[in-house]
């Protein structure tokens, strides 16, 4: 085995991400990976209370047809702040009511650690609750996407996050939810440890490297028959 081949194999293995690593928040931009979106009207889908049609999210406390899940571009010329989809918590008109919300259980938190949560919003004020405790709220944003952010301290590995309305006068667009901070599935912080299987592969590569060097050393230290015959040793 060539040395450069072994070194390349080791380099690749050491850059492998942690297999099965899960994010803290799933589908923060309300995309449509499972193709569940259907156009109810004007490029908005009605998502009723209790529905999980929006991947990784549940709709709660929504009246009427529920919230409106929008796809770019809507017939009234709105666009997502990230990706191709966003949610209007007001529903069609304002029929979803003032308490309509989206909920998800955050994963891989570390108790006692501080996290930053942020979301883009447009229209009525938006509010963010963690474990039932309000951690962020903002005034209305009538002229385009604005951003709301705050921090919270995790009480456990999982926390329920709720994205709700802070008003009831008009549209309540939300998009691009992010949660950043220490990830329990990545205990080295920004770096990632390979899985045990990856370590085994690295060890095997190192052994191969050692074997190659030993073989090369034996090969070059052993006199050839021709050299002995010709008296060159």
XYZ file of N, CA and C in Angstrom:
699
model
N 0.847 -1.205 0.000
C 0.000 0.000 0.000
C 0.880 1.252 0.000
N 0.600 2.207 -0.810
C 1.386 3.412 -0.890
C 1.126 4.306 0.308
N 2.166 5.004 0.754
C 2.026 5.872 1.927
C 0.998 6.963 1.705
N 1.029 7.579 0.522
C 0.088 8.675 0.289
C -1.350 8.191 0.290
N -1.590 6.938 -0.115
C -2.944 6.375 -0.073
C -3.422 6.227 1.362
N -2.538 5.729 2.213
C -2.893 5.569 3.629
C -3.174 6.917 4.266
N -2.296 7.885 4.021
C -2.492 9.210 4.599
C -3.803 9.832 4.134
N -4.156 9.637 2.866
C -5.417 10.177 2.345
C -6.603 9.510 3.032
N -6.508 8.197 3.241
C -7.601 7.478 3.907
C -7.803 7.991 5.319
N -6.695 8.212 6.041
C -6.791 8.729 7.404
C -7.414 10.109 7.410
N -6.996 10.955 6.486
C -7.524 12.323 6.433
C -9.022 12.326 6.193
N -9.489 11.454 5.292
C -10.921 11.382 5.007
C -11.693 10.913 6.223
N -11.197 9.878 6.882
C -11.891 9.332 8.052
C -11.987 10.343 9.173
N -10.957 11.128 9.385
C -10.962 12.107 10.470
C -11.897 13.272 10.206
N -12.318 13.444 8.968
C -13.256 14.530 8.666
C -14.686 14.042 8.581
N -14.930 12.739 8.814
C -16.296 12.236 8.735
C -17.139 12.811 9.854
N -18.398 13.258 9.570
C -19.271 13.735 10.618
C -19.737 12.598 11.488
N -20.214 12.934 12.655
C -20.751 11.951 13.577
C -21.969 11.293 12.959
N -21.910 9.980 12.755
C -23.010 9.278 12.105
C -24.269 9.383 12.943
N -25.398 9.682 12.288
C -26.669 9.752 12.984
C -26.849 11.018 13.800
N -25.971 11.999 13.631
C -26.079 13.216 14.423
C -27.413 13.912 14.161
N -28.075 14.324 15.218
C -29.370 14.986 15.096
C -29.238 16.451 15.477
N -29.988 17.293 14.818
C -29.951 18.720 15.097
C -30.816 19.043 16.313
N -30.621 20.237 16.870
C -31.425 20.692 18.003
C -32.846 20.986 17.539
N -32.974 21.682 16.423
C -34.294 21.979 15.859
C -34.383 21.367 14.468
N -35.560 20.853 14.124
C -35.773 20.229 12.829
C -36.668 21.116 11.959
N -36.279 21.264 10.693
C -37.085 21.986 9.704
C -37.479 23.380 10.189
N -36.486 24.129 10.604
C -36.749 25.476 11.112
C -37.275 26.448 10.081
N -37.121 26.130 8.801
C -37.635 27.028 7.762
C -38.927 26.514 7.132
N -39.549 25.529 7.780
C -40.893 25.052 7.385
C -40.945 24.569 5.936
N -39.892 23.848 5.531
C -39.857 23.335 4.165
C -40.770 22.115 4.018
N -40.748 21.512 2.837
C -41.712 20.470 2.486
C -41.008 19.196 2.013
N -40.140 18.599 2.848
C -39.357 17.441 2.382
C -40.191 16.200 2.107
N -41.352 16.081 2.721
C -42.180 14.885 2.543
C -43.301 15.091 1.528
N -43.280 16.237 0.850
C -44.281 16.539 -0.189
C -45.718 16.451 0.338
N -45.942 17.051 1.475
C -47.280 17.057 2.071
C -48.054 18.338 1.743
N -47.387 19.301 1.112
C -48.038 20.580 0.837
C -49.031 20.443 -0.313
N -50.224 21.000 -0.133
C -51.270 21.042 -1.160
C -51.824 22.452 -1.198
N -52.022 22.972 -2.381
C -52.504 24.340 -2.520
C -54.004 24.427 -2.199
N -54.322 25.018 -1.056
C -55.735 25.241 -0.719
C -56.277 26.418 -1.510
N -55.492 27.503 -1.498
C -55.881 28.706 -2.237
C -54.718 29.678 -2.260
N -54.477 30.275 -3.429
C -53.500 31.363 -3.591
C -52.094 30.982 -3.144
N -51.731 29.717 -3.281
C -50.441 29.179 -2.857
C -50.269 29.167 -1.335
N -51.376 28.976 -0.646
C -51.381 28.742 0.792
C -52.116 27.423 1.053
N -51.595 26.646 1.978
C -52.262 25.413 2.395
C -52.837 25.601 3.787
N -54.100 25.265 3.967
C -54.714 25.302 5.293
C -54.235 24.099 6.093
N -53.657 24.369 7.268
C -53.158 23.296 8.138
C -53.899 23.421 9.465
N -54.795 22.489 9.708
C -55.721 22.584 10.836
C -55.056 22.290 12.175
N -55.737 22.696 13.220
C -55.284 22.427 14.579
C -55.042 20.932 14.769
N -53.899 20.587 15.338
C -53.555 19.190 15.557
C -52.826 18.535 14.411
N -52.758 19.203 13.264
C -52.106 18.616 12.094
C -50.586 18.613 12.241
N -49.956 17.580 11.661
C -48.495 17.509 11.590
C -48.027 17.506 10.134
N -48.836 18.104 9.251
C -48.481 18.142 7.827
C -47.170 18.875 7.590
N -46.890 19.906 8.393
C -45.619 20.629 8.278
C -44.575 19.776 8.986
N -43.648 19.226 8.234
C -42.685 18.274 8.772
C -42.021 18.781 10.045
N -42.087 17.959 11.096
C -41.471 18.195 12.405
C -42.234 19.183 13.286
N -43.373 19.695 12.804
C -44.130 20.686 13.559
C -45.569 20.228 13.768
N -46.151 20.676 14.868
C -47.567 20.457 15.138
C -48.258 21.807 15.270
N -49.453 21.916 14.712
C -50.255 23.135 14.827
C -51.129 23.003 16.076
N -51.145 24.052 16.888
C -51.928 24.018 18.128
C -52.766 25.281 18.271
N -53.878 25.168 18.952
C -54.742 26.282 19.347
C -55.194 27.153 18.175
N -55.368 26.536 17.019
C -55.788 27.279 15.825
C -57.265 27.041 15.549
N -57.969 28.105 15.255
C -59.397 28.016 14.931
C -59.591 27.829 13.421
N -60.860 27.661 13.017
C -61.208 27.592 11.591
C -60.413 26.553 10.846
N -59.852 26.952 9.706
C -59.046 26.029 8.902
C -57.619 25.895 9.411
N -57.283 26.641 10.446
C -55.932 26.575 10.995
C -54.995 27.601 10.388
N -53.699 27.355 10.512
C -52.703 28.274 9.974
C -52.591 28.072 8.468
N -51.902 29.000 7.801
C -51.717 28.923 6.348
C -50.232 28.703 6.050
N -49.937 27.573 5.427
C -48.563 27.212 5.051
C -48.346 27.667 3.617
N -47.448 28.615 3.433
C -47.300 29.293 2.142
C -46.079 28.814 1.371
N -46.207 28.832 0.033
C -45.095 28.480 -0.855
C -44.809 29.647 -1.795
N -43.525 29.884 -2.047
C -43.102 30.949 -2.974
C -43.561 30.672 -4.412
N -43.952 31.766 -5.118
C -44.441 33.021 -4.564
C -45.939 32.890 -4.326
N -46.441 33.475 -3.283
C -47.883 33.421 -3.059
C -48.582 34.323 -4.068
N -49.863 34.138 -4.252
C -50.601 34.952 -5.218
C -50.654 36.420 -4.827
N -50.419 36.705 -3.529
C -50.356 38.103 -3.112
C -48.911 38.587 -2.986
N -47.994 37.863 -3.671
C -46.605 38.304 -3.892
C -45.741 38.319 -2.639
N -45.948 37.364 -1.751
C -45.067 37.226 -0.590
C -44.079 36.090 -0.835
N -42.897 36.228 -0.224
C -41.834 35.236 -0.345
C -41.302 34.874 1.035
N -40.815 33.657 1.166
C -40.191 33.223 2.411
C -38.903 34.000 2.661
N -38.520 34.079 3.922
C -37.234 34.718 4.232
C -36.092 33.731 4.052
N -36.397 32.430 4.101
C -35.390 31.378 3.884
C -36.084 30.187 3.241
N -35.472 29.628 2.226
C -36.081 28.484 1.555
C -37.265 28.890 0.696
N -38.216 27.965 0.552
C -39.350 28.188 -0.342
C -40.697 28.238 0.362
N -40.721 28.016 1.677
C -41.977 27.956 2.417
C -41.901 28.810 3.676
N -43.063 29.278 4.132
C -43.178 29.963 5.414
C -44.591 29.735 5.928
N -44.862 30.178 7.154
C -46.177 29.954 7.755
C -46.791 31.283 8.152
N -48.094 31.422 7.868
C -48.872 32.558 8.342
C -49.732 32.053 9.508
N -49.366 32.447 10.716
C -50.083 31.989 11.904
C -51.504 32.533 11.984
N -51.813 33.552 11.189
C -53.163 34.107 11.203
C -54.138 33.256 10.407
N -53.616 32.346 9.584
C -54.474 31.527 8.736
C -54.999 32.308 7.549
N -56.168 31.940 7.059
C -56.801 32.672 5.964
C -57.611 33.808 6.579
N -57.238 35.041 6.223
C -57.785 36.172 6.962
C -57.144 36.161 8.337
N -57.954 36.217 9.364
C -57.422 36.079 10.729
C -58.176 34.969 11.468
N -58.726 34.023 10.704
C -59.603 33.024 11.312
C -58.887 32.050 12.243
N -57.549 31.931 12.153
C -56.838 31.008 13.038
C -56.909 31.447 14.494
N -57.147 32.747 14.693
C -57.279 33.246 16.055
C -55.967 33.701 16.664
N -56.023 34.374 17.809
C -54.829 34.982 18.409
C -53.904 33.985 19.092
N -54.357 32.754 19.296
C -53.541 31.794 20.047
C -52.891 30.728 19.183
N -53.071 30.815 17.870
C -52.497 29.806 16.976
C -50.977 29.753 17.138
N -50.448 28.530 17.141
C -49.013 28.359 17.363
C -48.493 27.128 16.646
N -47.191 27.083 16.520
C -46.485 25.910 16.009
C -45.610 25.386 17.137
N -45.586 24.056 17.300
C -44.810 23.471 18.384
C -43.924 22.335 17.897
N -42.807 22.178 18.578
C -41.854 21.112 18.291
C -41.047 20.858 19.568
N -40.583 19.638 19.745
C -39.711 19.325 20.872
C -38.263 19.411 20.416
N -37.525 20.360 20.997
C -36.105 20.495 20.694
C -35.360 19.295 21.264
N -34.293 18.888 20.586
C -33.525 17.717 20.983
C -32.062 18.080 21.237
N -31.365 17.193 21.954
C -29.907 17.284 22.122
C -29.441 18.536 22.842
N -30.290 19.070 23.715
C -29.873 20.175 24.560
C -29.047 19.638 25.732
N -28.338 20.524 26.390
C -27.559 20.166 27.572
C -28.055 21.008 28.738
N -28.562 20.361 29.766
C -29.126 21.074 30.909
C -28.113 22.063 31.492
N -28.595 23.277 31.760
C -27.753 24.313 32.338
C -27.019 25.160 31.326
N -27.030 24.749 30.061
C -26.345 25.516 29.022
C -27.274 26.576 28.426
N -26.672 27.651 27.928
C -27.426 28.758 27.345
C -27.491 28.614 25.830
N -28.687 28.870 25.281
C -28.926 28.754 23.842
C -29.518 30.053 23.314
N -29.238 30.319 22.051
C -29.817 31.475 21.372
C -30.874 30.986 20.393
N -32.070 31.553 20.512
C -33.162 31.195 19.613
C -33.539 32.428 18.808
N -33.791 32.243 17.527
C -34.144 33.370 16.670
C -35.165 32.968 15.631
N -35.926 33.939 15.158
C -36.921 33.678 14.125
C -37.166 34.946 13.321
N -37.454 34.772 12.035
C -37.871 35.886 11.174
C -39.391 35.984 11.229
N -39.893 37.210 11.225
C -41.345 37.398 11.266
C -41.739 38.644 10.487
N -43.031 38.679 10.129
C -43.567 39.802 9.339
C -45.045 39.938 9.700
N -45.444 41.140 10.080
C -46.844 41.392 10.418
C -47.050 41.497 11.907
N -48.021 40.747 12.433
C -48.317 40.784 13.863
C -47.091 40.391 14.688
N -47.040 40.850 15.929
C -45.933 40.443 16.803
C -45.869 38.919 16.924
N -44.664 38.420 17.141
C -44.456 36.989 17.324
C -43.892 36.766 18.718
N -44.152 35.605 19.282
C -43.599 35.292 20.601
C -43.070 33.862 20.594
N -42.015 33.645 21.372
C -41.375 32.335 21.468
C -41.413 31.891 22.923
N -41.893 30.677 23.146
C -41.916 30.112 24.496
C -41.120 28.816 24.509
N -40.376 28.599 25.589
C -39.620 27.372 25.791
C -40.143 26.712 27.061
N -40.634 25.501 26.922
C -41.169 24.801 28.078
C -42.299 25.547 28.754
N -43.075 26.286 27.969
C -44.195 27.038 28.501
C -43.837 28.398 29.052
N -42.560 28.748 29.046
C -42.108 30.046 29.550
C -41.762 30.971 28.387
N -42.355 32.140 28.357
C -42.091 33.110 27.296
C -40.649 33.601 27.400
N -39.895 33.470 26.308
C -38.501 33.913 26.314
C -38.254 35.070 25.359
N -39.177 35.319 24.432
C -38.978 36.417 23.486
C -40.308 36.855 22.907
N -40.454 38.158 22.730
C -41.622 38.710 22.044
C -41.194 39.996 21.357
N -41.917 40.370 20.321
C -41.533 41.557 19.555
C -42.774 42.262 19.058
N -42.605 43.539 18.734
C -43.691 44.311 18.168
C -43.944 43.935 16.718
N -44.942 44.542 16.126
C -45.297 44.230 14.744
C -44.215 44.692 13.779
N -44.189 44.056 12.625
C -43.244 44.403 11.563
C -44.029 44.484 10.268
N -44.415 45.675 9.901
C -45.348 45.859 8.790
C -44.686 46.001 7.427
N -43.377 46.153 7.374
C -42.740 46.505 6.102
C -41.668 45.510 5.680
N -41.894 44.258 5.938
C -40.941 43.240 5.514
C -40.480 42.381 6.677
N -39.630 41.417 6.356
C -39.153 40.489 7.361
C -38.272 41.176 8.397
N -38.537 40.890 9.659
C -37.690 41.330 10.764
C -37.218 40.095 11.522
N -36.272 40.304 12.412
C -35.711 39.156 13.146
C -35.828 39.381 14.640
N -36.254 38.342 15.340
C -36.366 38.356 16.795
C -35.431 37.289 17.347
N -34.658 37.637 18.366
C -33.792 36.640 18.985
C -33.712 36.865 20.488
N -33.404 35.804 21.192
C -33.260 35.850 22.635
C -32.472 34.627 23.071
N -32.271 34.496 24.373
C -31.558 33.339 24.904
C -32.419 32.623 25.943
N -32.095 31.376 26.172
C -32.741 30.617 27.237
C -31.747 29.601 27.782
N -32.005 29.140 28.985
C -31.179 28.114 29.612
C -31.951 26.800 29.606
N -31.348 25.772 29.060
C -32.019 24.482 28.956
C -32.148 23.837 30.330
N -33.310 23.260 30.593
C -33.518 22.547 31.852
C -33.325 21.048 31.689
N -33.207 20.597 30.456
C -33.012 19.181 30.181
C -32.610 18.970 28.746
N -32.511 17.717 28.340
C -32.080 17.401 26.983
C -33.136 17.754 25.950
N -34.405 17.782 26.353
C -35.507 18.128 25.465
C -36.300 19.284 26.048
N -36.773 20.162 25.171
C -37.622 21.280 25.586
C -38.666 21.510 24.498
N -39.899 21.786 24.904
C -40.943 22.121 23.944
C -40.819 23.588 23.561
N -40.729 23.852 22.255
C -40.702 25.234 21.776
C -42.033 25.549 21.114
N -42.545 26.728 21.379
C -43.815 27.171 20.801
C -43.606 28.521 20.133
N -44.039 28.619 18.874
C -43.978 29.866 18.114
C -45.410 30.356 17.944
N -45.748 31.474 18.569
C -47.126 31.925 18.560
C -47.291 33.378 18.156
N -48.526 33.783 18.062
C -48.858 35.160 17.708
C -48.881 36.042 18.948
N -48.497 37.283 18.751
C -48.590 38.260 19.831
C -49.633 39.309 19.521
N -50.459 39.083 18.507
C -51.492 40.033 18.102
C -52.533 39.317 17.282
N -53.509 40.064 16.772
C -54.589 39.434 16.004
C -55.152 40.350 14.934
N -54.344 41.299 14.467
C -54.869 42.310 13.556
C -54.663 41.992 12.087
N -53.692 41.169 11.764
C -53.409 40.935 10.348
C -52.582 39.692 10.157
N -51.746 39.674 9.114
C -50.913 38.511 8.846
C -49.910 38.328 9.978
N -49.448 37.095 10.129
C -48.446 36.784 11.155
C -47.485 35.756 10.567
N -46.644 36.224 9.639
C -45.703 35.341 8.962
C -44.552 34.981 9.897
N -44.113 33.721 9.843
C -42.921 33.293 10.571
C -42.094 32.384 9.662
N -40.779 32.421 9.849
C -39.875 31.614 9.031
C -38.502 31.592 9.684
N -37.694 30.615 9.285
C -36.272 30.572 9.607
C -36.002 30.560 11.111
N -36.630 29.623 11.820
C -36.326 29.461 13.238
C -34.969 28.787 13.396
N -34.129 29.328 14.270
C -32.815 28.740 14.547
C -32.617 28.633 16.053
N -31.917 27.611 16.465
C -31.502 27.453 17.861
C -30.035 27.058 17.842
N -29.189 27.869 18.463
C -27.760 27.599 18.452
C -27.225 27.512 19.869
N -26.263 26.632 20.053
C -25.654 26.417 21.356
C -25.072 25.025 21.421
N -24.578 24.607 22.590
C -23.961 23.281 22.718
C -24.929 22.170 22.337
N -24.428 21.234 21.542
C -25.237 20.128 21.027
C -24.789 18.844 21.706
N -25.713 18.172 22.408
C -25.358 16.958 23.143
C -24.882 15.840 22.237
N -25.229 15.891 20.950
C -24.766 14.862 20.021
C -23.384 15.183 19.478
N -22.826 16.314 19.916
C -21.516 16.762 19.442
C -20.783 17.363 20.630
N -20.260 16.515 21.494
C -19.707 16.961 22.768
C -18.393 17.704 22.644
N -17.812 17.759 21.436
C -16.564 18.492 21.260
C -16.796 19.929 20.841
N -18.056 20.383 20.812
C -18.336 21.764 20.413
C -18.415 21.875 18.920
N -17.505 22.667 18.329
C -17.553 22.864 16.887
C -16.985 21.674 16.127
N -16.104 20.915 16.767
C -15.545 19.741 16.109
C -16.472 18.560 16.272
N -16.207 17.498 15.538
C -17.028 16.299 15.601
C -16.133 15.087 15.770
N -16.434 14.268 16.757
C -15.693 13.039 16.940
C -16.234 11.970 15.994
N -15.358 11.207 15.348
C -15.856 10.096 14.534
C -16.517 9.054 15.420
N -17.415 8.271 14.826
C -18.014 7.147 15.521
C -16.931 6.124 15.853
N -17.178 5.224 16.868
C -16.198 4.180 17.184
C -15.763 3.387 15.963
N -16.705 3.127 15.047
C -16.347 2.411 13.831
C -15.320 3.160 13.005
N -15.445 4.495 13.005
C -14.486 5.317 12.264
C -13.121 5.247 12.919
N -13.101 5.253 14.278
C -11.837 5.106 14.972
C -11.166 3.783 14.611
N -11.989 2.721 14.505
C -11.439 1.417 14.144
C -10.810 1.459 12.765
N -11.475 2.167 11.845
C -10.924 2.278 10.503
C -9.621 3.065 10.502
N -9.568 4.120 11.311
C -8.332 4.897 11.422
C -7.222 4.025 11.973
N -7.559 3.234 13.029
C -6.554 2.349 13.622
C -6.039 1.348 12.601
N -6.973 0.798 11.800
C -6.575 -0.164 10.769
C -5.643 0.493 9.751
N -5.973 1.736 9.397
C -5.136 2.452 8.439
C -3.748 2.689 9.012
N -3.698 3.035 10.317
C -2.403 3.253 10.952
C -1.587 1.967 11.006
N -2.282 0.853 11.293
C -1.590 -0.428 11.295
C -1.049 -0.754 9.913
N -1.871 -0.451 8.903
C -1.418 -0.693 7.533
C -0.205 0.154 7.213
N -0.231 1.396 7.712
C 0.903 2.289 7.501
C 2.146 1.715 8.157
N 1.983 1.225 9.415
C 3.114 0.637 10.112
C 3.644 -0.586 9.395
N 2.702 -1.412 8.895
C 3.110 -2.602 8.168
C 3.851 -2.267 6.894
N 3.390 -1.224 6.224
C 4.041 -0.810 4.988
C 5.459 -0.341 5.244
N 5.629 0.457 6.314
C 6.955 0.983 6.625
C 7.889 -0.156 7.025
N 7.339 -1.121 7.813
C 8.164 -2.261 8.237
C 8.595 -3.087 7.040
N 7.638 -3.297 6.112
C 7.949 -4.068 4.909
C 9.019 -3.377 4.086
N 8.862 -2.035 3.974
C 9.839 -1.275 3.177
C 11.208 -1.351 3.839
N 11.251 -1.280 5.175
C 12.529 -1.320 5.880
C 13.213 -2.670 5.661
N 12.409 -3.765 5.776
C 12.987 -5.083 5.552
C 13.467 -5.238 4.119
N 12.696 -4.704 3.195
C 13.025 -4.838 1.784
C 14.351 -4.163 1.468
N 14.574 -2.963 2.017
C 15.773 -2.207 1.670
C 16.975 -2.620 2.505
N 16.756 -3.297 3.634
C 17.905 -3.690 4.458
C 18.433 -5.077 4.101
N 17.625 -5.852 3.390
C 18.030 -7.212 3.049
C 18.822 -7.204 1.745
N 20.083 -7.711 1.735
C 20.856 -7.749 0.488
C 20.240 -8.701 -0.517
N 20.292 -8.337 -1.760
C 19.771 -9.213 -2.797
C 20.790 -10.293 -3.139
N 20.314 -11.364 -3.766
C 21.201 -12.462 -4.156
C 22.258 -11.988 -5.137
N 21.872 -11.095 -6.050
C 22.826 -10.591 -7.041
C 23.934 -9.804 -6.377
N 23.563 -8.999 -5.357
C 24.568 -8.207 -4.663
C 25.551 -9.119 -3.941
N 25.053 -10.185 -3.302
C 25.951 -11.129 -2.625
C 26.859 -11.821 -3.639
N 26.263 -12.225 -4.737
C 27.015 -12.956 -5.755
C 28.147 -12.097 -6.296
N 27.878 -10.813 -6.462
C 28.873 -9.918 -7.072
C 29.794 -9.316 -6.031
N 29.654 -9.723 -4.779
C 30.541 -9.233 -3.748
C 30.387 -7.774 -3.438
N 29.152 -7.288 -3.627
C 28.944 -5.845 -3.398
C 28.493 -5.553 -1.993
N 28.362 -6.536 -1.147
C 27.921 -6.278 0.224
C 29.061 -6.537 1.202
